[in-house]
């Protein structure tokens, strides 16, 4: 019988939790998984407006999750964000996953937002609410998200996060290669 691994996710959004579960299932198919969700604060603005702020939010969610669920085997934090540049506004997310030994992190694919959505975000509206307004949706951030709306669900929010989470799990899957130097020597 397989040993059960507990994964604590710093979000109660089912899309984010399911993406983390799915990534672990892909990377560790023989494991039995128990998922626990935590309402973990990001410590950043409701709508992170830069790559750095988004990564900080994911790291903060992971740290709060680890504090709330210290007995878990793995901890994960996800933060979606945007960055405005000369070619328009782009959306993405950061995923950070930690074991007792290593931390892995990866950024999802980046995709452009339409100017109508970007204008609302620039005026202070959170991306999910901007999508709902522009596309006539309700609670899209807990469903398909901007990526699902814009790709007509060819890629939905879970899939976007799942790929990033799989990449964040590279360090966990290959832990011996990513151990800090002081642990390798011992």
mmCIF file of N, CA and C in Angstrom, residues 27-164:
data_model
loop_
_atom_site.group_PDB
_atom_site.id
_atom_site.type_symbol
_atom_site.label_atom_id
_atom_site.label_comp_id
_atom_site.label_asym_id
_atom_site.label_seq_id
_atom_site.Cartn_x
_atom_site.Cartn_y
_atom_site.Cartn_z
ATOM 1 N N UNK A 27 3.429 14.195 -11.524
ATOM 2 C CA UNK A 27 4.838 14.011 -11.181
ATOM 3 C C UNK A 27 5.091 12.813 -10.272
ATOM 4 N N UNK A 28 4.099 12.432 -9.469
ATOM 5 C CA UNK A 28 4.257 11.336 -8.513
ATOM 6 C C UNK A 28 3.031 10.417 -8.598
ATOM 7 N N UNK A 29 2.873 9.709 -9.712
ATOM 8 C CA UNK A 29 1.638 8.950 -9.941
ATOM 9 C C UNK A 29 1.384 7.815 -8.944
ATOM 10 N N UNK A 30 2.400 7.343 -8.261
ATOM 11 C CA UNK A 30 2.191 6.236 -7.321
ATOM 12 C C UNK A 30 1.783 6.708 -5.921
ATOM 13 N N UNK A 31 1.824 8.002 -5.687
ATOM 14 C CA UNK A 31 1.511 8.523 -4.358
ATOM 15 C C UNK A 31 0.012 8.615 -4.133
ATOM 16 N N UNK A 32 -0.387 8.356 -2.910
ATOM 17 C CA UNK A 32 -1.736 8.676 -2.452
ATOM 18 C C UNK A 32 -1.653 10.092 -1.893
ATOM 19 N N UNK A 33 -2.578 10.951 -2.290
ATOM 20 C CA UNK A 33 -2.495 12.354 -1.893
ATOM 21 C C UNK A 33 -3.671 12.762 -1.026
ATOM 22 N N UNK A 34 -3.359 13.547 -0.018
ATOM 23 C CA UNK A 34 -4.376 14.202 0.791
ATOM 24 C C UNK A 34 -4.111 15.693 0.670
ATOM 25 N N UNK A 35 -5.109 16.431 0.214
ATOM 26 C CA UNK A 35 -4.961 17.859 -0.007
ATOM 27 C C UNK A 35 -5.677 18.637 1.083
ATOM 28 N N UNK A 36 -4.986 19.611 1.649
ATOM 29 C CA UNK A 36 -5.578 20.506 2.640
ATOM 30 C C UNK A 36 -5.442 21.926 2.112
ATOM 31 N N UNK A 37 -6.505 22.701 2.205
ATOM 32 C CA UNK A 37 -6.441 24.084 1.748
ATOM 33 C C UNK A 37 -6.445 25.025 2.943
ATOM 34 N N UNK A 38 -5.767 26.145 2.759
ATOM 35 C CA UNK A 38 -5.610 27.139 3.810
ATOM 36 C C UNK A 38 -5.924 28.507 3.210
ATOM 37 N N UNK A 39 -6.680 29.302 3.917
ATOM 38 C CA UNK A 39 -6.905 30.691 3.497
ATOM 39 C C UNK A 39 -5.660 31.481 3.882
ATOM 40 N N UNK A 40 -4.662 31.451 3.018
ATOM 41 C CA UNK A 40 -3.359 32.047 3.313
ATOM 42 C C UNK A 40 -3.263 33.436 2.689
ATOM 43 N N UNK A 41 -2.922 34.439 3.489
ATOM 44 C CA UNK A 41 -2.794 35.796 2.942
ATOM 45 C C UNK A 41 -1.559 35.924 2.051
ATOM 46 N N UNK A 42 -1.712 36.746 1.006
ATOM 47 C CA UNK A 42 -0.588 36.957 0.089
ATOM 48 C C UNK A 42 0.365 38.032 0.589
ATOM 49 N N UNK A 43 -0.138 38.957 1.403
ATOM 50 C CA UNK A 43 0.700 40.045 1.882
ATOM 51 C C UNK A 43 1.029 41.068 0.811
ATOM 52 N N UNK A 44 0.394 40.941 -0.356
ATOM 53 C CA UNK A 44 0.578 41.915 -1.430
ATOM 54 C C UNK A 44 -0.799 42.465 -1.799
ATOM 55 N N UNK A 45 -0.850 43.369 -2.745
ATOM 56 C CA UNK A 45 -2.132 43.938 -3.143
ATOM 57 C C UNK A 45 -3.044 42.864 -3.744
ATOM 58 N N UNK A 46 -4.351 43.114 -3.707
ATOM 59 C CA UNK A 46 -5.310 42.156 -4.255
ATOM 60 C C UNK A 46 -5.005 41.842 -5.711
ATOM 61 N N UNK A 47 -4.498 42.809 -6.432
ATOM 62 C CA UNK A 47 -4.083 42.590 -7.814
ATOM 63 C C UNK A 47 -2.606 42.936 -7.944
ATOM 64 N N UNK A 48 -1.730 41.941 -7.797
ATOM 65 C CA UNK A 48 -0.300 42.211 -7.972
ATOM 66 C C UNK A 48 -0.029 42.774 -9.365
ATOM 67 N N UNK A 49 0.775 43.826 -9.401
ATOM 68 C CA UNK A 49 0.979 44.569 -10.640
ATOM 69 C C UNK A 49 2.378 44.411 -11.234
ATOM 70 N N UNK A 50 3.144 43.426 -10.739
ATOM 71 C CA UNK A 50 4.471 43.194 -11.303
ATOM 72 C C UNK A 50 4.870 41.742 -11.071
ATOM 73 N N UNK A 51 5.878 41.339 -11.795
ATOM 74 C CA UNK A 51 6.427 39.998 -11.630
ATOM 75 C C UNK A 51 6.917 39.801 -10.200
ATOM 76 N N UNK A 52 7.650 40.779 -9.697
ATOM 77 C CA UNK A 52 8.223 40.695 -8.348
ATOM 78 C C UNK A 52 7.128 40.609 -7.277
ATOM 79 N N UNK A 53 6.101 41.446 -7.386
ATOM 80 C CA UNK A 53 5.025 41.434 -6.401
ATOM 81 C C UNK A 53 4.252 40.107 -6.447
ATOM 82 N N UNK A 54 4.076 39.576 -7.636
ATOM 83 C CA UNK A 54 3.355 38.305 -7.790
ATOM 84 C C UNK A 54 4.140 37.162 -7.159
ATOM 85 N N UNK A 55 5.437 37.097 -7.402
ATOM 86 C CA UNK A 55 6.273 36.064 -6.790
ATOM 87 C C UNK A 55 6.284 36.210 -5.274
ATOM 88 N N UNK A 56 6.372 37.442 -4.790
ATOM 89 C CA UNK A 56 6.324 37.676 -3.343
ATOM 90 C C UNK A 56 5.006 37.157 -2.766
ATOM 91 N N UNK A 57 3.900 37.396 -3.451
ATOM 92 C CA UNK A 57 2.598 36.905 -2.995
ATOM 93 C C UNK A 57 2.556 35.389 -2.896
ATOM 94 N N UNK A 58 3.106 34.694 -3.900
ATOM 95 C CA UNK A 58 3.138 33.229 -3.870
ATOM 96 C C UNK A 58 4.001 32.727 -2.720
ATOM 97 N N UNK A 59 5.156 33.357 -2.525
ATOM 98 C CA UNK A 59 6.039 32.964 -1.411
ATOM 99 C C UNK A 59 5.377 33.211 -0.061
ATOM 100 N N UNK A 60 4.688 34.336 0.072
ATOM 101 C CA UNK A 60 3.998 34.639 1.330
ATOM 102 C C UNK A 60 2.880 33.646 1.602
ATOM 103 N N UNK A 61 2.143 33.271 0.577
ATOM 104 C CA UNK A 61 1.074 32.277 0.756
ATOM 105 C C UNK A 61 1.665 30.936 1.202
ATOM 106 N N UNK A 62 2.783 30.558 0.601
ATOM 107 C CA UNK A 62 3.429 29.308 1.000
ATOM 108 C C UNK A 62 3.867 29.383 2.463
ATOM 109 N N UNK A 63 4.495 30.472 2.860
ATOM 110 C CA UNK A 63 4.983 30.619 4.239
ATOM 111 C C UNK A 63 3.820 30.564 5.237
ATOM 112 N N UNK A 64 2.723 31.230 4.915
ATOM 113 C CA UNK A 64 1.554 31.205 5.807
ATOM 114 C C UNK A 64 0.944 29.806 5.872
ATOM 115 N N UNK A 65 0.974 29.111 4.757
ATOM 116 C CA UNK A 65 0.444 27.746 4.708
ATOM 117 C C UNK A 65 1.307 26.805 5.533
ATOM 118 N N UNK A 66 2.598 26.963 5.418
ATOM 119 C CA UNK A 66 3.515 26.118 6.200
ATOM 120 C C UNK A 66 3.327 26.360 7.696
ATOM 121 N N UNK A 67 3.102 27.604 8.073
ATOM 122 C CA UNK A 67 2.870 27.932 9.481
ATOM 123 C C UNK A 67 1.545 27.336 9.962
ATOM 124 N N UNK A 68 0.521 27.393 9.115
ATOM 125 C CA UNK A 68 -0.811 26.884 9.486
ATOM 126 C C UNK A 68 -0.876 25.362 9.489
ATOM 127 N N UNK A 69 -0.092 24.719 8.629
ATOM 128 C CA UNK A 69 -0.122 23.253 8.487
ATOM 129 C C UNK A 69 1.297 22.685 8.556
ATOM 130 N N UNK A 70 1.957 22.807 9.720
ATOM 131 C CA UNK A 70 3.363 22.385 9.811
ATOM 132 C C UNK A 70 3.574 20.883 9.629
ATOM 133 N N UNK A 71 2.547 20.085 9.819
ATOM 134 C CA UNK A 71 2.724 18.636 9.709
ATOM 135 C C UNK A 71 2.546 18.116 8.283
ATOM 136 N N UNK A 72 2.216 18.980 7.331
ATOM 137 C CA UNK A 72 2.081 18.542 5.938
ATOM 138 C C UNK A 72 3.444 18.092 5.406
ATOM 139 N N UNK A 73 3.424 17.317 4.344
ATOM 140 C CA UNK A 73 4.666 16.883 3.697
ATOM 141 C C UNK A 73 5.164 17.904 2.686
ATOM 142 N N UNK A 74 4.204 18.618 2.070
ATOM 143 C CA UNK A 74 4.521 19.606 1.040
ATOM 144 C C UNK A 74 3.593 20.797 1.210
ATOM 145 N N UNK A 75 4.083 21.967 0.775
ATOM 146 C CA UNK A 75 3.312 23.198 0.874
ATOM 147 C C UNK A 75 3.381 23.900 -0.472
ATOM 148 N N UNK A 76 2.294 24.589 -0.836
ATOM 149 C CA UNK A 76 2.262 25.273 -2.131
ATOM 150 C C UNK A 76 1.571 26.628 -2.001
ATOM 151 N N UNK A 77 2.099 27.594 -2.733
ATOM 152 C CA UNK A 77 1.489 28.915 -2.825
ATOM 153 C C UNK A 77 1.387 29.314 -4.291
ATOM 154 N N UNK A 78 0.255 29.883 -4.657
ATOM 155 C CA UNK A 78 0.024 30.354 -6.028
ATOM 156 C C UNK A 78 -0.449 31.799 -5.951
ATOM 157 N N UNK A 79 0.094 32.623 -6.831
ATOM 158 C CA UNK A 79 -0.375 34.003 -6.929
ATOM 159 C C UNK A 79 -0.434 34.388 -8.400
ATOM 160 N N UNK A 80 -1.589 34.870 -8.829
ATOM 161 C CA UNK A 80 -1.743 35.385 -10.176
ATOM 162 C C UNK A 80 -1.447 36.869 -10.190
ATOM 163 N N UNK A 81 -0.862 37.333 -11.271
ATOM 164 C CA UNK A 81 -0.533 38.743 -11.363
ATOM 165 C C UNK A 81 -0.502 39.231 -12.797
ATOM 166 N N UNK A 82 -0.228 40.497 -12.921
ATOM 167 C CA UNK A 82 -0.108 41.111 -14.248
ATOM 168 C C UNK A 82 1.110 42.021 -14.252
ATOM 169 N N UNK A 83 1.547 42.322 -15.446
ATOM 170 C CA UNK A 83 2.616 43.302 -15.605
ATOM 171 C C UNK A 83 2.303 44.112 -16.850
ATOM 172 N N UNK A 84 2.344 45.416 -16.693
ATOM 173 C CA UNK A 84 2.050 46.326 -17.790
ATOM 174 C C UNK A 84 3.368 46.734 -18.424
ATOM 175 N N UNK A 85 3.419 46.690 -19.719
ATOM 176 C CA UNK A 85 4.642 47.072 -20.415
ATOM 177 C C UNK A 85 4.331 47.861 -21.673
ATOM 178 N N UNK A 86 5.357 48.178 -22.437
ATOM 179 C CA UNK A 86 5.161 48.996 -23.640
ATOM 180 C C UNK A 86 4.263 48.331 -24.684
ATOM 181 N N UNK A 87 4.177 47.007 -24.659
ATOM 182 C CA UNK A 87 3.345 46.287 -25.626
ATOM 183 C C UNK A 87 2.004 45.880 -25.056
ATOM 184 N N UNK A 88 1.651 46.386 -23.874
ATOM 185 C CA UNK A 88 0.365 46.065 -23.277
ATOM 186 C C UNK A 88 0.517 45.317 -21.966
ATOM 187 N N UNK A 89 -0.606 44.875 -21.462
ATOM 188 C CA UNK A 89 -0.640 44.194 -20.176
ATOM 189 C C UNK A 89 -0.670 42.682 -20.379
ATOM 190 N N UNK A 90 0.171 41.988 -19.605
ATOM 191 C CA UNK A 90 0.240 40.536 -19.660
ATOM 192 C C UNK A 90 -0.137 39.935 -18.308
ATOM 193 N N UNK A 91 -0.730 38.754 -18.346
ATOM 194 C CA UNK A 91 -1.119 38.036 -17.132
ATOM 195 C C UNK A 91 -0.312 36.748 -17.021
ATOM 196 N N UNK A 92 -0.116 36.288 -15.793
ATOM 197 C CA UNK A 92 0.669 35.096 -15.493
ATOM 198 C C UNK A 92 0.440 34.755 -14.028
ATOM 199 N N UNK A 93 1.083 33.718 -13.559
ATOM 200 C CA UNK A 93 1.053 33.366 -12.132
ATOM 201 C C UNK A 93 2.401 32.790 -11.744
ATOM 202 N N UNK A 94 2.695 32.870 -10.457
ATOM 203 C CA UNK A 94 3.854 32.197 -9.874
ATOM 204 C C UNK A 94 3.348 31.088 -8.960
ATOM 205 N N UNK A 95 4.026 29.945 -9.005
ATOM 206 C CA UNK A 95 3.729 28.815 -8.130
ATOM 207 C C UNK A 95 5.014 28.474 -7.390
ATOM 208 N N UNK A 96 4.912 28.346 -6.077
ATOM 209 C CA UNK A 96 6.056 27.959 -5.248
ATOM 210 C C UNK A 96 5.638 26.719 -4.471
ATOM 211 N N UNK A 97 6.476 25.679 -4.511
ATOM 212 C CA UNK A 97 6.209 24.419 -3.816
ATOM 213 C C UNK A 97 7.420 24.099 -2.956
ATOM 214 N N UNK A 98 7.157 23.587 -1.768
ATOM 215 C CA UNK A 98 8.250 23.310 -0.838
ATOM 216 C C UNK A 98 8.071 21.945 -0.190
ATOM 217 N N UNK A 99 9.199 21.258 -0.030
ATOM 218 C CA UNK A 99 9.255 20.051 0.800
ATOM 219 C C UNK A 99 10.029 20.433 2.052
ATOM 220 N N UNK A 100 10.327 19.476 2.888
ATOM 221 C CA UNK A 100 11.136 19.789 4.074
ATOM 222 C C UNK A 100 12.587 20.102 3.691
ATOM 223 N N UNK A 101 12.972 19.786 2.453
ATOM 224 C CA UNK A 101 14.362 19.947 2.029
ATOM 225 C C UNK A 101 14.597 21.029 0.975
ATOM 226 N N UNK A 102 13.668 21.175 0.023
ATOM 227 C CA UNK A 102 13.893 22.077 -1.112
ATOM 228 C C UNK A 102 12.660 22.922 -1.412
ATOM 229 N N UNK A 103 12.918 24.003 -2.125
ATOM 230 C CA UNK A 103 11.852 24.862 -2.631
ATOM 231 C C UNK A 103 11.979 24.927 -4.141
ATOM 232 N N UNK A 104 10.857 24.752 -4.815
ATOM 233 C CA UNK A 104 10.813 24.903 -6.269
ATOM 234 C C UNK A 104 9.834 26.007 -6.617
ATOM 235 N N UNK A 105 10.133 26.727 -7.661
ATOM 236 C CA UNK A 105 9.214 27.777 -8.083
ATOM 237 C C UNK A 105 9.261 27.900 -9.591
ATOM 238 N N UNK A 106 8.121 28.280 -10.166
ATOM 239 C CA UNK A 106 8.049 28.465 -11.610
ATOM 240 C C UNK A 106 6.949 29.456 -11.933
ATOM 241 N N UNK A 107 7.141 30.140 -13.018
ATOM 242 C CA UNK A 107 6.135 31.070 -13.516
ATOM 243 C C UNK A 107 5.378 30.380 -14.645
ATOM 244 N N UNK A 108 4.098 30.610 -14.699
ATOM 245 C CA UNK A 108 3.292 30.042 -15.768
ATOM 246 C C UNK A 108 3.602 30.744 -17.086
ATOM 247 N N UNK A 109 2.968 30.270 -18.126
ATOM 248 C CA UNK A 109 3.012 30.986 -19.400
ATOM 249 C C UNK A 109 2.398 32.372 -19.199
ATOM 250 N N UNK A 110 2.787 33.288 -20.039
ATOM 251 C CA UNK A 110 2.316 34.657 -19.989
ATOM 252 C C UNK A 110 1.429 34.898 -21.206
ATOM 253 N N UNK A 111 0.324 35.611 -21.004
ATOM 254 C CA UNK A 111 -0.556 35.882 -22.132
ATOM 255 C C UNK A 111 -1.061 37.322 -22.072
ATOM 256 N N UNK A 112 -1.337 37.913 -23.246
ATOM 257 C CA UNK A 112 -1.752 39.315 -23.297
ATOM 258 C C UNK A 112 -3.232 39.475 -22.937
ATOM 259 N N UNK A 113 -3.529 40.585 -22.288
ATOM 260 C CA UNK A 113 -4.912 40.917 -21.965
ATOM 261 C C UNK A 113 -5.432 41.947 -22.964
ATOM 262 N N UNK A 114 -6.708 41.854 -23.307
ATOM 263 C CA UNK A 114 -7.274 42.864 -24.202
ATOM 264 C C UNK A 114 -7.275 44.239 -23.530
ATOM 265 N N UNK A 115 -7.198 45.264 -24.312
ATOM 266 C CA UNK A 115 -7.069 46.624 -23.783
ATOM 267 C C UNK A 115 -8.241 47.017 -22.895
ATOM 268 N N UNK A 116 -9.444 46.548 -23.183
ATOM 269 C CA UNK A 116 -10.598 46.865 -22.337
ATOM 270 C C UNK A 116 -10.437 46.323 -20.926
ATOM 271 N N UNK A 117 -9.922 45.115 -20.811
ATOM 272 C CA UNK A 117 -9.647 44.518 -19.500
ATOM 273 C C UNK A 117 -8.489 45.259 -18.838
ATOM 274 N N UNK A 118 -7.428 45.502 -19.613
ATOM 275 C CA UNK A 118 -6.239 46.183 -19.078
ATOM 276 C C UNK A 118 -6.591 47.567 -18.535
ATOM 277 N N UNK A 119 -7.445 48.286 -19.236
ATOM 278 C CA UNK A 119 -7.835 49.627 -18.767
ATOM 279 C C UNK A 119 -8.525 49.553 -17.411
ATOM 280 N N UNK A 120 -9.409 48.577 -17.223
ATOM 281 C CA UNK A 120 -10.080 48.416 -15.928
ATOM 282 C C UNK A 120 -9.073 48.074 -14.834
ATOM 283 N N UNK A 121 -8.139 47.189 -15.136
ATOM 284 C CA UNK A 121 -7.116 46.810 -14.150
ATOM 285 C C UNK A 121 -6.263 48.029 -13.793
ATOM 286 N N UNK A 122 -5.895 48.807 -14.793
ATOM 287 C CA UNK A 122 -5.110 50.023 -14.534
ATOM 288 C C UNK A 122 -5.868 51.000 -13.639
ATOM 289 N N UNK A 123 -7.191 50.959 -13.703
ATOM 290 C CA UNK A 123 -7.993 51.874 -12.883
ATOM 291 C C UNK A 123 -8.245 51.326 -11.479
ATOM 292 N N UNK A 124 -7.676 50.134 -11.175
ATOM 293 C CA UNK A 124 -7.783 49.598 -9.824
ATOM 294 C C UNK A 124 -8.713 48.405 -9.673
ATOM 295 N N UNK A 125 -9.293 47.915 -10.752
ATOM 296 C CA UNK A 125 -10.189 46.761 -10.695
ATOM 297 C C UNK A 125 -9.350 45.486 -10.766
ATOM 298 N N UNK A 126 -9.618 44.541 -9.875
ATOM 299 C CA UNK A 126 -8.921 43.250 -9.894
ATOM 300 C C UNK A 126 -9.236 42.532 -11.209
ATOM 301 N N UNK A 127 -8.265 41.785 -11.731
ATOM 302 C CA UNK A 127 -8.402 41.129 -13.038
ATOM 303 C C UNK A 127 -9.681 40.296 -13.142
ATOM 304 N N UNK A 128 -9.977 39.483 -12.139
ATOM 305 C CA UNK A 128 -11.179 38.639 -12.202
ATOM 306 C C UNK A 128 -12.450 39.456 -12.347
ATOM 307 N N UNK A 129 -12.530 40.563 -11.621
ATOM 308 C CA UNK A 129 -13.709 41.432 -11.711
ATOM 309 C C UNK A 129 -13.748 42.153 -13.064
ATOM 310 N N UNK A 130 -12.585 42.539 -13.568
ATOM 311 C CA UNK A 130 -12.518 43.171 -14.886
ATOM 312 C C UNK A 130 -13.003 42.205 -15.962
ATOM 313 N N UNK A 131 -12.589 40.953 -15.872
ATOM 314 C CA UNK A 131 -13.059 39.945 -16.833
ATOM 315 C C UNK A 131 -14.568 39.798 -16.767
ATOM 316 N N UNK A 132 -15.094 39.727 -15.544
ATOM 317 C CA UNK A 132 -16.539 39.582 -15.377
ATOM 318 C C UNK A 132 -17.281 40.753 -16.028
ATOM 319 N N UNK A 133 -16.759 41.963 -15.834
ATOM 320 C CA UNK A 133 -17.406 43.144 -16.412
ATOM 321 C C UNK A 133 -17.339 43.133 -17.940
ATOM 322 N N UNK A 134 -16.162 42.903 -18.472
ATOM 323 C CA UNK A 134 -15.967 42.984 -19.926
ATOM 324 C C UNK A 134 -16.662 41.834 -20.654
ATOM 325 N N UNK A 135 -16.605 40.640 -20.083
ATOM 326 C CA UNK A 135 -17.126 39.469 -20.786
ATOM 327 C C UNK A 135 -18.493 39.008 -20.298
ATOM 328 N N UNK A 136 -19.097 39.755 -19.353
ATOM 329 C CA UNK A 136 -20.422 39.398 -18.867
ATOM 330 C C UNK A 136 -20.448 38.068 -18.127
ATOM 331 N N UNK A 137 -19.424 37.824 -17.340
ATOM 332 C CA UNK A 137 -19.314 36.574 -16.576
ATOM 333 C C UNK A 137 -19.585 36.836 -15.108
ATOM 334 N N UNK A 138 -19.646 35.759 -14.350
ATOM 335 C CA UNK A 138 -19.783 35.858 -12.895
ATOM 336 C C UNK A 138 -18.761 34.922 -12.250
ATOM 337 N N UNK A 139 -17.903 35.488 -11.415
ATOM 338 C CA UNK A 139 -16.913 34.722 -10.653
ATOM 339 C C UNK A 139 -15.964 33.914 -11.534
ATOM 340 N N UNK A 140 -15.515 34.518 -12.625
ATOM 341 C CA UNK A 140 -14.618 33.815 -13.548
ATOM 342 C C UNK A 140 -13.292 33.433 -12.896
ATOM 343 N N UNK A 141 -12.875 34.154 -11.839
ATOM 344 C CA UNK A 141 -11.589 33.826 -11.207
ATOM 345 C C UNK A 141 -11.637 32.502 -10.456
ATOM 346 N N UNK A 142 -12.824 32.018 -10.136
ATOM 347 C CA UNK A 142 -12.954 30.704 -9.515
ATOM 348 C C UNK A 142 -13.337 29.640 -10.542
ATOM 349 N N UNK A 143 -13.308 30.034 -11.807
ATOM 350 C CA UNK A 143 -13.656 29.113 -12.880
ATOM 351 C C UNK A 143 -12.578 29.130 -13.959
ATOM 352 N N UNK A 144 -12.919 29.538 -15.161
ATOM 353 C CA UNK A 144 -11.989 29.450 -16.278
ATOM 354 C C UNK A 144 -10.934 30.541 -16.292
ATOM 355 N N UNK A 145 -11.186 31.660 -15.624
ATOM 356 C CA UNK A 145 -10.232 32.754 -15.594
ATOM 357 C C UNK A 145 -10.081 33.426 -16.943
ATOM 358 N N UNK A 146 -9.234 34.438 -16.982
ATOM 359 C CA UNK A 146 -9.007 35.187 -18.224
ATOM 360 C C UNK A 146 -8.514 34.265 -19.330
ATOM 361 N N UNK A 147 -7.609 33.351 -18.989
ATOM 362 C CA UNK A 147 -7.048 32.473 -20.018
ATOM 363 C C UNK A 147 -8.125 31.591 -20.634
ATOM 364 N N UNK A 148 -9.047 31.078 -19.843
ATOM 365 C CA UNK A 148 -10.126 30.256 -20.378
ATOM 366 C C UNK A 148 -11.064 31.057 -21.259
ATOM 367 N N UNK A 149 -11.394 32.265 -20.812
ATOM 368 C CA UNK A 149 -12.270 33.133 -21.608
ATOM 369 C C UNK A 149 -11.616 33.446 -22.948
ATOM 370 N N UNK A 150 -10.352 33.846 -22.904
ATOM 371 C CA UNK A 150 -9.671 34.293 -24.120
ATOM 372 C C UNK A 150 -9.319 33.164 -25.083
ATOM 373 N N UNK A 151 -9.084 31.952 -24.565
ATOM 374 C CA UNK A 151 -8.773 30.826 -25.458
ATOM 375 C C UNK A 151 -10.012 29.985 -25.754
ATOM 376 N N UNK A 152 -11.160 30.420 -25.257
ATOM 377 C CA UNK A 152 -12.408 29.652 -25.406
ATOM 378 C C UNK A 152 -12.226 28.254 -24.817
ATOM 379 N N UNK A 153 -11.562 28.238 -23.650
ATOM 380 C CA UNK A 153 -11.308 27.038 -22.852
ATOM 381 C C UNK A 153 -10.406 26.000 -23.514
ATOM 382 N N UNK A 154 -9.634 26.412 -24.512
ATOM 383 C CA UNK A 154 -8.581 25.525 -25.013
ATOM 384 C C UNK A 154 -7.561 25.336 -23.893
ATOM 385 N N UNK A 155 -7.264 26.427 -23.185
ATOM 386 C CA UNK A 155 -6.468 26.391 -21.961
ATOM 387 C C UNK A 155 -7.297 27.087 -20.897
ATOM 388 N N UNK A 156 -7.591 26.381 -19.822
ATOM 389 C CA UNK A 156 -8.321 27.032 -18.732
ATOM 390 C C UNK A 156 -7.344 27.379 -17.610
ATOM 391 N N UNK A 157 -7.854 28.011 -16.605
ATOM 392 C CA UNK A 157 -7.005 28.483 -15.507
ATOM 393 C C UNK A 157 -6.310 27.321 -14.794
ATOM 394 N N UNK A 158 -7.014 26.229 -14.577
ATOM 395 C CA UNK A 158 -6.407 25.063 -13.931
ATOM 396 C C UNK A 158 -5.225 24.553 -14.748
ATOM 397 N N UNK A 159 -5.404 24.445 -16.048
ATOM 398 C CA UNK A 159 -4.340 23.944 -16.914
ATOM 399 C C UNK A 159 -3.127 24.874 -16.889
ATOM 400 N N UNK A 160 -3.383 26.179 -16.920
ATOM 401 C CA UNK A 160 -2.288 27.150 -16.862
ATOM 402 C C UNK A 160 -1.492 26.973 -15.574
ATOM 403 N N UNK A 161 -2.208 26.889 -14.442
ATOM 404 C CA UNK A 161 -1.546 26.703 -13.154
ATOM 405 C C UNK A 161 -0.876 25.339 -13.046
ATOM 406 N N UNK A 162 -1.510 24.324 -13.599
ATOM 407 C CA UNK A 162 -0.962 22.964 -13.504
ATOM 408 C C UNK A 162 0.412 22.875 -14.151
ATOM 409 N N UNK A 163 0.569 23.456 -15.335
ATOM 410 C CA UNK A 163 1.879 23.414 -16.002
ATOM 411 C C UNK A 163 2.937 24.130 -15.169
ATOM 412 N N UNK A 164 2.590 25.283 -14.610
ATOM 413 C CA UNK A 164 3.530 25.991 -13.740
ATOM 414 C C UNK A 164 3.867 25.183 -12.498
#
